[in-house]
Coordinates of C-alpha atoms and ligand atoms in Angstrom, one line a residue:
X247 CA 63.5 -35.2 44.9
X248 CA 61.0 -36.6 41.7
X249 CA 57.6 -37.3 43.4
X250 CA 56.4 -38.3 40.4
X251 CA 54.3 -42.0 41.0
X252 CA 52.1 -43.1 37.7
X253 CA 50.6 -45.7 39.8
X254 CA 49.1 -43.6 43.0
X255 CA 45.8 -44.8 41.0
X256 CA 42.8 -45.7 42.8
X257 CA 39.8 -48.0 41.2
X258 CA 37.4 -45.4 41.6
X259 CA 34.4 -47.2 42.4
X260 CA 35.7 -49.0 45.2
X261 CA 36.8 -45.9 46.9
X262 CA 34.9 -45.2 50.1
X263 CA 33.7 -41.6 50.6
X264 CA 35.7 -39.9 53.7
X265 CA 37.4 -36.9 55.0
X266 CA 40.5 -35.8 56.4
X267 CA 41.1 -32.3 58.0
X268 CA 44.1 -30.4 59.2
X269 CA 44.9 -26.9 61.1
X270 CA 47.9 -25.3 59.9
X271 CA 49.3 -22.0 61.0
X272 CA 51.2 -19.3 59.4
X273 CA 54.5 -18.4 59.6
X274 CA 56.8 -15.2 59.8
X275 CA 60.1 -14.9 58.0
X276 CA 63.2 -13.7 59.9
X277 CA 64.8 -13.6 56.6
X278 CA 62.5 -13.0 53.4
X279 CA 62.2 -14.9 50.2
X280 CA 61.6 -12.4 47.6
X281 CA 62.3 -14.0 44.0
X282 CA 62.0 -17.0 42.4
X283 CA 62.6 -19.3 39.5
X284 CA 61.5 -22.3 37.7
X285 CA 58.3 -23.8 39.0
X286 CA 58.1 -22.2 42.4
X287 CA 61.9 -22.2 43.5
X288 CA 63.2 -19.4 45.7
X289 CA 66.0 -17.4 44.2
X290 CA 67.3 -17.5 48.1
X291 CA 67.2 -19.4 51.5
X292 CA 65.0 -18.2 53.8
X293 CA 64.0 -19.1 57.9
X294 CA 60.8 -18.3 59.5
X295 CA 59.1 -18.9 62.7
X296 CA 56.2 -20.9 62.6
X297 CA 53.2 -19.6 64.2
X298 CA 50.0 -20.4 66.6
X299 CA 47.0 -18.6 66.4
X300 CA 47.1 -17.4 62.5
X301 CA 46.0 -20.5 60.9
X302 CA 43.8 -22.3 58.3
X303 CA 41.2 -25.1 59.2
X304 CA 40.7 -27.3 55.9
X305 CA 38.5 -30.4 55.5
X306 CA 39.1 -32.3 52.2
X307 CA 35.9 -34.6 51.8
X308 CA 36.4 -37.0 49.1
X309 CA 34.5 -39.3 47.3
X310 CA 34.3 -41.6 44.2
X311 CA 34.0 -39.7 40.6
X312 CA 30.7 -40.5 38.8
X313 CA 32.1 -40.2 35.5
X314 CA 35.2 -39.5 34.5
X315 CA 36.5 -36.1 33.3
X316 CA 39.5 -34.6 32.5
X317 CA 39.8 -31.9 34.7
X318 CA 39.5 -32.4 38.7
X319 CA 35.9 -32.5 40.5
X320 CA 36.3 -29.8 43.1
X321 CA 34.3 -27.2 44.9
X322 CA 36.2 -24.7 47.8
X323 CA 33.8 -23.5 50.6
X324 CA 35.2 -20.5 52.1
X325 CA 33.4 -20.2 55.5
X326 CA 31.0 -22.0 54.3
X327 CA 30.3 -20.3 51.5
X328 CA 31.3 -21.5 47.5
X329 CA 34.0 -19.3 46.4
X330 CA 34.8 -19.5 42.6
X331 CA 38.1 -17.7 42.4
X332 CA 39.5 -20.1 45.1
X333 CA 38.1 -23.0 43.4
X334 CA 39.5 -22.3 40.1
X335 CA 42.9 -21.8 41.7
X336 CA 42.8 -25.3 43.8
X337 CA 41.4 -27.0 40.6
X338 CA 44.6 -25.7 38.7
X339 CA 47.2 -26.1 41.9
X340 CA 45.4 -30.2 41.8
X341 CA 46.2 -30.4 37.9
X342 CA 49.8 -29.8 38.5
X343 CA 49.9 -32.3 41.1
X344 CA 48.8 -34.6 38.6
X345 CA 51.9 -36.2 37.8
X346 CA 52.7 -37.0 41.5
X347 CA 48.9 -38.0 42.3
X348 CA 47.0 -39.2 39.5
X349 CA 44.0 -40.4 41.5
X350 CA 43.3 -36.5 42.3
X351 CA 41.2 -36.8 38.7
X352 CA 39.7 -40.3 40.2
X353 CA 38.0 -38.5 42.9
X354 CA 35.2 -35.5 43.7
X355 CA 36.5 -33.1 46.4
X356 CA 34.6 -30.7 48.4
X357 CA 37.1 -28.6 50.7
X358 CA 35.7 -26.4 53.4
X359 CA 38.2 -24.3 54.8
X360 CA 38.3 -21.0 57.4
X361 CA 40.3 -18.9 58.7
X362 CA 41.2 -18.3 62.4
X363 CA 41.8 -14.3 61.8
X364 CA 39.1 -12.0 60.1
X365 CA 38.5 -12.4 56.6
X366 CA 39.6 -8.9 56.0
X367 CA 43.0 -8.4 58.6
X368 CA 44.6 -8.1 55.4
X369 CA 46.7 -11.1 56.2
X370 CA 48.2 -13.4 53.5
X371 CA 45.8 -16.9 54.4
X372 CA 47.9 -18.7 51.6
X373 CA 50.4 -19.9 54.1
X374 CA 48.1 -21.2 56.5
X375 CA 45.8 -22.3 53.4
X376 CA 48.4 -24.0 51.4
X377 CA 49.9 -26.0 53.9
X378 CA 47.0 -26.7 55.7
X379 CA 45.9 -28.4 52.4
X380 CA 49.0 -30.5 51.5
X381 CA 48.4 -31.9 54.8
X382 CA 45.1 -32.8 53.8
X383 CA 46.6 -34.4 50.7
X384 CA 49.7 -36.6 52.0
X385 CA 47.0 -37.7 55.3
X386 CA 44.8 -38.9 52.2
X387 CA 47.9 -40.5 50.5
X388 CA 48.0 -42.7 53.2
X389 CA 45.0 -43.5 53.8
X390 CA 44.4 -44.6 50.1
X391 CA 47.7 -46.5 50.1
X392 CA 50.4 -47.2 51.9
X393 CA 51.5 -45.1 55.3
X394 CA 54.5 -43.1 55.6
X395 CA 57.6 -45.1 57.2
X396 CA 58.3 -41.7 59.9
X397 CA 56.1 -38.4 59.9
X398 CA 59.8 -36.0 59.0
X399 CA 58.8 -38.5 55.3
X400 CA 55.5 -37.0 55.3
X401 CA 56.3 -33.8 56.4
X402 CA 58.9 -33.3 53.2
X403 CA 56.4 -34.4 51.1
X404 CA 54.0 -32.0 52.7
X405 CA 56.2 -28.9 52.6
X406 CA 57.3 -30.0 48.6
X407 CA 53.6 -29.8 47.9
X408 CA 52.8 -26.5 49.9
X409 CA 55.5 -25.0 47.9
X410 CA 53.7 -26.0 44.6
X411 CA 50.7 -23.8 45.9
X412 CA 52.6 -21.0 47.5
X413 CA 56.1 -20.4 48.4
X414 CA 56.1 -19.6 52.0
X415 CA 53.6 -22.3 52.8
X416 CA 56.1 -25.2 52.8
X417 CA 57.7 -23.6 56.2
X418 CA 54.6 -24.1 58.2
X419 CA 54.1 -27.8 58.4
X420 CA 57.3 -27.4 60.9
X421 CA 56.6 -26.5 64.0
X422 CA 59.1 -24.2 65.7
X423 CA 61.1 -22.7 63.1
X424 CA 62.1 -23.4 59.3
X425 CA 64.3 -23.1 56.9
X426 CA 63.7 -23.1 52.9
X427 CA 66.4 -23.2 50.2
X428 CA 70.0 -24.9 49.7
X429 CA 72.1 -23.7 52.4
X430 CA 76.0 -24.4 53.3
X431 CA 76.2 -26.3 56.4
X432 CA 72.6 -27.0 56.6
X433 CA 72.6 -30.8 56.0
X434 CA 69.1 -31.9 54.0
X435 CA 68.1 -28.3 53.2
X436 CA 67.0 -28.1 49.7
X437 CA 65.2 -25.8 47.1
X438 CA 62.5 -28.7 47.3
X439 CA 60.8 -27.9 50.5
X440 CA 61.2 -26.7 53.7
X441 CA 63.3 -28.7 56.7
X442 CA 62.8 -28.2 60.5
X443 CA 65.3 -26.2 62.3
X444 CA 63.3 -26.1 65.9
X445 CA 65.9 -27.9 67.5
X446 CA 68.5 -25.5 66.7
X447 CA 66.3 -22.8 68.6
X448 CA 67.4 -21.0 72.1
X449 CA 65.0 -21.6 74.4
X450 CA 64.3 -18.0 74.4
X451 CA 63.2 -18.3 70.9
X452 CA 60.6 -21.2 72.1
X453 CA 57.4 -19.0 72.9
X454 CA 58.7 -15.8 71.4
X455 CA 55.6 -13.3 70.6
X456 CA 54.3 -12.0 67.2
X457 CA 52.4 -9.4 67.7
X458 CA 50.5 -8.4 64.5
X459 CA 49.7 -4.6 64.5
X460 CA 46.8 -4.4 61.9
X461 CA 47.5 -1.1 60.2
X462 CA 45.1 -1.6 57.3
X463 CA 43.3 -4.0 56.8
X464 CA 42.7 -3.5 52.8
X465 CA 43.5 -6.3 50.4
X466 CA 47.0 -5.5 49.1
X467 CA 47.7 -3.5 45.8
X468 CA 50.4 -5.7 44.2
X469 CA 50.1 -9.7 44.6
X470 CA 53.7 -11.7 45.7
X471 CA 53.0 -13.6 42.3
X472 CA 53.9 -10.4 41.1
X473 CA 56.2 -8.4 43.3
X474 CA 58.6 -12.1 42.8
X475 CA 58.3 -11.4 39.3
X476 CA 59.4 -7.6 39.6
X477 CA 62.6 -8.8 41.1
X478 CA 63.9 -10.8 37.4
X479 CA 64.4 -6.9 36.9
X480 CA 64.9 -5.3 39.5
X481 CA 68.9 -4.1 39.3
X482 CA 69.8 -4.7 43.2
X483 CA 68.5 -8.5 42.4
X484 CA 72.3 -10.4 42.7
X485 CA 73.1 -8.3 45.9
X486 CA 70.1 -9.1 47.4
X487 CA 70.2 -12.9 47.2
X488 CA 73.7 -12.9 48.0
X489 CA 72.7 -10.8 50.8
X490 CA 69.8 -12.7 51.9
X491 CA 72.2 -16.5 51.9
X492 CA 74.6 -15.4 54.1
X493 CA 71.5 -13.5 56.6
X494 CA 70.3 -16.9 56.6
X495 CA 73.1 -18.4 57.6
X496 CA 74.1 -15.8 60.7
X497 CA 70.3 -15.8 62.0
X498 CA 70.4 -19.5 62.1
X499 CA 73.5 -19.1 64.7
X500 CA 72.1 -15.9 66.6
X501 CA 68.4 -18.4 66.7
X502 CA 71.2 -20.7 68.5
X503 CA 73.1 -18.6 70.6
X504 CA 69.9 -16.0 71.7
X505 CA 71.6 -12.3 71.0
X506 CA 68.4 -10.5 70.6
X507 CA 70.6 -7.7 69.6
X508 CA 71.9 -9.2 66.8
X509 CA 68.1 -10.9 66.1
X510 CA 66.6 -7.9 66.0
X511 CA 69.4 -6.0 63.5
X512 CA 69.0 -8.7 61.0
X513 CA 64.9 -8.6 61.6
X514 CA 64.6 -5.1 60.7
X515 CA 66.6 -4.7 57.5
X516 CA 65.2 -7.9 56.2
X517 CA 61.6 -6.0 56.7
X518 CA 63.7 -2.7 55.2
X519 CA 65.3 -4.1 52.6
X520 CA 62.0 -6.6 51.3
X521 CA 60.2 -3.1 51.3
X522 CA 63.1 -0.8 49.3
X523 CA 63.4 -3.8 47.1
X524 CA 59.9 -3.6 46.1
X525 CA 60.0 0.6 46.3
X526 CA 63.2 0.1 43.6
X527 CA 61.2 -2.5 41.1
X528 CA 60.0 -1.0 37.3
X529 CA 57.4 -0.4 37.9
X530 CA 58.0 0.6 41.5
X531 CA 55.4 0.1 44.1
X532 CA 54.8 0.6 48.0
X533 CA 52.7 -1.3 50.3
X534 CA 53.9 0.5 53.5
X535 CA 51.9 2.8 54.6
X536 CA 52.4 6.6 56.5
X537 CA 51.1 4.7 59.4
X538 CA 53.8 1.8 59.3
X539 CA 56.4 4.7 60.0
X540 CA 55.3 6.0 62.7
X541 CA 54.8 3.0 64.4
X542 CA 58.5 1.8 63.3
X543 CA 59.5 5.1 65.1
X544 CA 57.3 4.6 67.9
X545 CA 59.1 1.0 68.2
X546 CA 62.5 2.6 67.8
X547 CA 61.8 4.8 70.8
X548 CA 60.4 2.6 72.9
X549 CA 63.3 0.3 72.5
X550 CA 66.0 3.4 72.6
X551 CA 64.2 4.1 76.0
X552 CA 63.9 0.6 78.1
X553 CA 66.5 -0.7 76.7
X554 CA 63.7 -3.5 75.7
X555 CA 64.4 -6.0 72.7
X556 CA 61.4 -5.6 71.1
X557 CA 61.6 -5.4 67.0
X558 CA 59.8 -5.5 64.1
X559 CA 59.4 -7.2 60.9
X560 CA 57.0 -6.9 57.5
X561 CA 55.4 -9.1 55.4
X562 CA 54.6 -8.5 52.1
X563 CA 52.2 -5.4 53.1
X564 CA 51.8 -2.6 55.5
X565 CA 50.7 -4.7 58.6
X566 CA 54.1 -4.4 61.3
X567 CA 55.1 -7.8 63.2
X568 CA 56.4 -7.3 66.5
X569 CA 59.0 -9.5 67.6
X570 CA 59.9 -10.2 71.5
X571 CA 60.5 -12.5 74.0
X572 CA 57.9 -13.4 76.7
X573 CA 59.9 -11.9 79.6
X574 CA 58.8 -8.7 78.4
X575 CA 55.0 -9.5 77.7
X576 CA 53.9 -7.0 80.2
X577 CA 55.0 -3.9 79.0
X578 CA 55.3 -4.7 75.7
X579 CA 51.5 -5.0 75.9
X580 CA 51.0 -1.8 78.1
X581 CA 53.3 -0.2 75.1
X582 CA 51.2 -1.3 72.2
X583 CA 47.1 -0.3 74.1
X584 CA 48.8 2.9 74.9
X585 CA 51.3 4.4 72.0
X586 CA 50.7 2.0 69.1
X587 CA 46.8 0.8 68.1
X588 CA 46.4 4.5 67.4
X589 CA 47.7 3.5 64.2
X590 CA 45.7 0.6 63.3
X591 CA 42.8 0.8 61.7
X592 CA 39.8 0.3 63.7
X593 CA 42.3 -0.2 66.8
X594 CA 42.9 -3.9 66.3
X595 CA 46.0 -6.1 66.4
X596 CA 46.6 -10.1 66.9
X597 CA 48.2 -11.5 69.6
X598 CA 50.3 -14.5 68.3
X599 CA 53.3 -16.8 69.3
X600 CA 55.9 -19.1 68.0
X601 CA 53.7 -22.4 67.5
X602 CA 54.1 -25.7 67.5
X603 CA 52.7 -26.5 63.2
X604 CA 50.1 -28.4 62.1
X605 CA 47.8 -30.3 64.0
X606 CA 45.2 -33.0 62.5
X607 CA 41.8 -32.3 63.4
X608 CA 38.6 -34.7 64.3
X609 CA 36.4 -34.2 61.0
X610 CA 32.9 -33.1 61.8
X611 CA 29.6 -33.9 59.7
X612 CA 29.0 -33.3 56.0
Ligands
LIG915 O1 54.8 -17.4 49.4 P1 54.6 -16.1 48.7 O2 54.7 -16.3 47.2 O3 53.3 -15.5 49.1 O4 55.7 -15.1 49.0 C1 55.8 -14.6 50.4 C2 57.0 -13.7 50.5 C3 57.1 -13.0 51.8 O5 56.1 -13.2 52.7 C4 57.2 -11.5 51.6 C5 58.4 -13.4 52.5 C6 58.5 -14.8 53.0 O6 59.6 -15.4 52.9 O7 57.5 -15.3 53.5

């Protein structure tokens, strides 16, 4: 795919100010992408579940450029507030896209974006961020010229320019479930961006609960830019991406055929094996903490004891995931206020659910 377009140029003074402004969620993998190459590829597939309440809310206001300059005009307003360090990163992520929009250097952009979960639940908002803004961008696309022929035409281009930003991103403009990467047997998929695989789903899988166990809330030691970049060395690297192709493969037939069993195996040694993978790097790190354990082994029990399919999963830090299905809400919940916030810090944990992706928003006053 070569998005590349010289003439997405605008004549700048004729440009109209306006804004667009998207909601995008997060997502969870089921299987992890943990390495990549080239400009933002992933080393290996990977399928998450898109989901609801962890999200981004992004206005991009834009408006003609006094004078030209050759950098991009951009401020980022963090909840309200002017954050430097995420403008200098969007200023740079817009540069790259230069090629594929030139009229990003046309145009001033203000971008006011929040979160939906505290600022400091040690969550990863560049998911949620990312895609929230390349819907932003291929809304403004269209609005500036011409309108996409179908919305799966905008949502490619979307994911393709999430990725750019941040890798995991380009699975959340799909609601449901995605996968990422070149897979056998997976007609479409590509390295590129992200395709929609909600209709491959069991209806058990359809308002599945993530529950998001806040076990600290600190901002993590080691970045993903970096933990990827640990993997070039990392001497279980080749076993691991084989590994991770063919997981992606089976969990897109048990996501068919609903065996939570099966689900829940492949769940939990993706989370296991992201976390040895980084434990085995040079330099080796850990983002786990003591308090992740014991609520694995709390979750172990609890499953070993009602029989229950509830399971868990990691993200790139210490925070657990826990996966299960909505017939079990009750004392899954009752489990989790009695047994489990004891090891969260300051008691807390998000309720979420498999959601439906992003969702354009009315823009309010400058
Ligand atoms: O998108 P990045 O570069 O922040 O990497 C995210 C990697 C994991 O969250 C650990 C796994 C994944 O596939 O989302």
């Amino acid at each position: 795919m070569d998005y590349t377009n010289p003439s997405l140029t605008v004549i700048s003074s004729q440009v109209q100010a306006g804004a667009v402004r998207w909601r995008s969620p997060s997502n969870i993998a089921l299987v992890k992408y943990w390495g990549k190459h080239g400009d933002q590829l992933p080393q290996n597939p990977s399928v998450s579940f898109t989901l609801s309440g962890a999200a981004s809310d992004t206005t991009l206001r834009y408006s003609a450029r006094k004078e030209a300059g050759e950098g991009v005009a951009l401020e980022l307003y963090l909840d309200g507030a002017l954050n430097p360090a995420f403008t200098e990163r969007t200023q740079k992520y817009f540069q790259r896209l230069l090629p594929i929009y030139p009229f990003l250097k046309q145009l001033s952009f203000r971008i006011e974006t929040s979160n939906s979960f505290p600022h400091s639940a040690g969550i990863a908002s560049s998911a949620s961020g990312m895609s929230a803004l390349a819907m932003c961008l291929v809304d403004l696309e269209s609005k500036l010229f011409e309108a996409f022929p179908d919305d799966a035409t905008m949502l490619h281009k979307a994911s393709y320019l999430a990725r750019l930003g941040s890798g995991s991103a380009c699975r959340s403009v799909y609601g449901g479930a995605a996968v990422w990467g070149k897979l056998n047997g997976l007609e479409g998929s590509s390295d590129e961006f992200a395709v929609d695989v909600a209709d491959r789903l069991h209806p058990t899988f359809a308002d599945y609960h993530d529950d998001i166990l806040l076990i600290s809330k600190s901002e993590k030691s080691v970045s993903s830019r970096a933990g990827h970049g640990l993997m070039d060395g990392n001497p279980y690297a080749e076993a691991r991406y084989g590994q991770a192709r063919r997981r992606t493969e089976e969990m897109l037939t048990v996501l068919k055929n609903g065996d939570l069993e099966r689900f829940g195996e492949l769940l939990e040694s993706e989370a296991l094996t992201l976390h040895a993978l980084m434990m085995s790097s040079h330099p080796s790190y850990m983002l786990i903490e003591p308090n992740t354990l014991k609520a694995i082994q709390a979750v172990r029990l609890f499953r070993e004891q009602t029989g229950h399919p509830l399971y868990f999963t990691l993200d790139a830090g210490p925070n657990l995931h826990l996966l299960y299905p909505d017939s079990i809400a009750d004392p899954v919940k009752s489990f989790i206020r009695e047994h489990l916030l004891y090891f969260c810090e300051d008691k807390m944990y998000l309720a979420d659910r498999v959601g439906k992706g992003p969702e354009a928003l009315e823009v309010s006053e400058a």
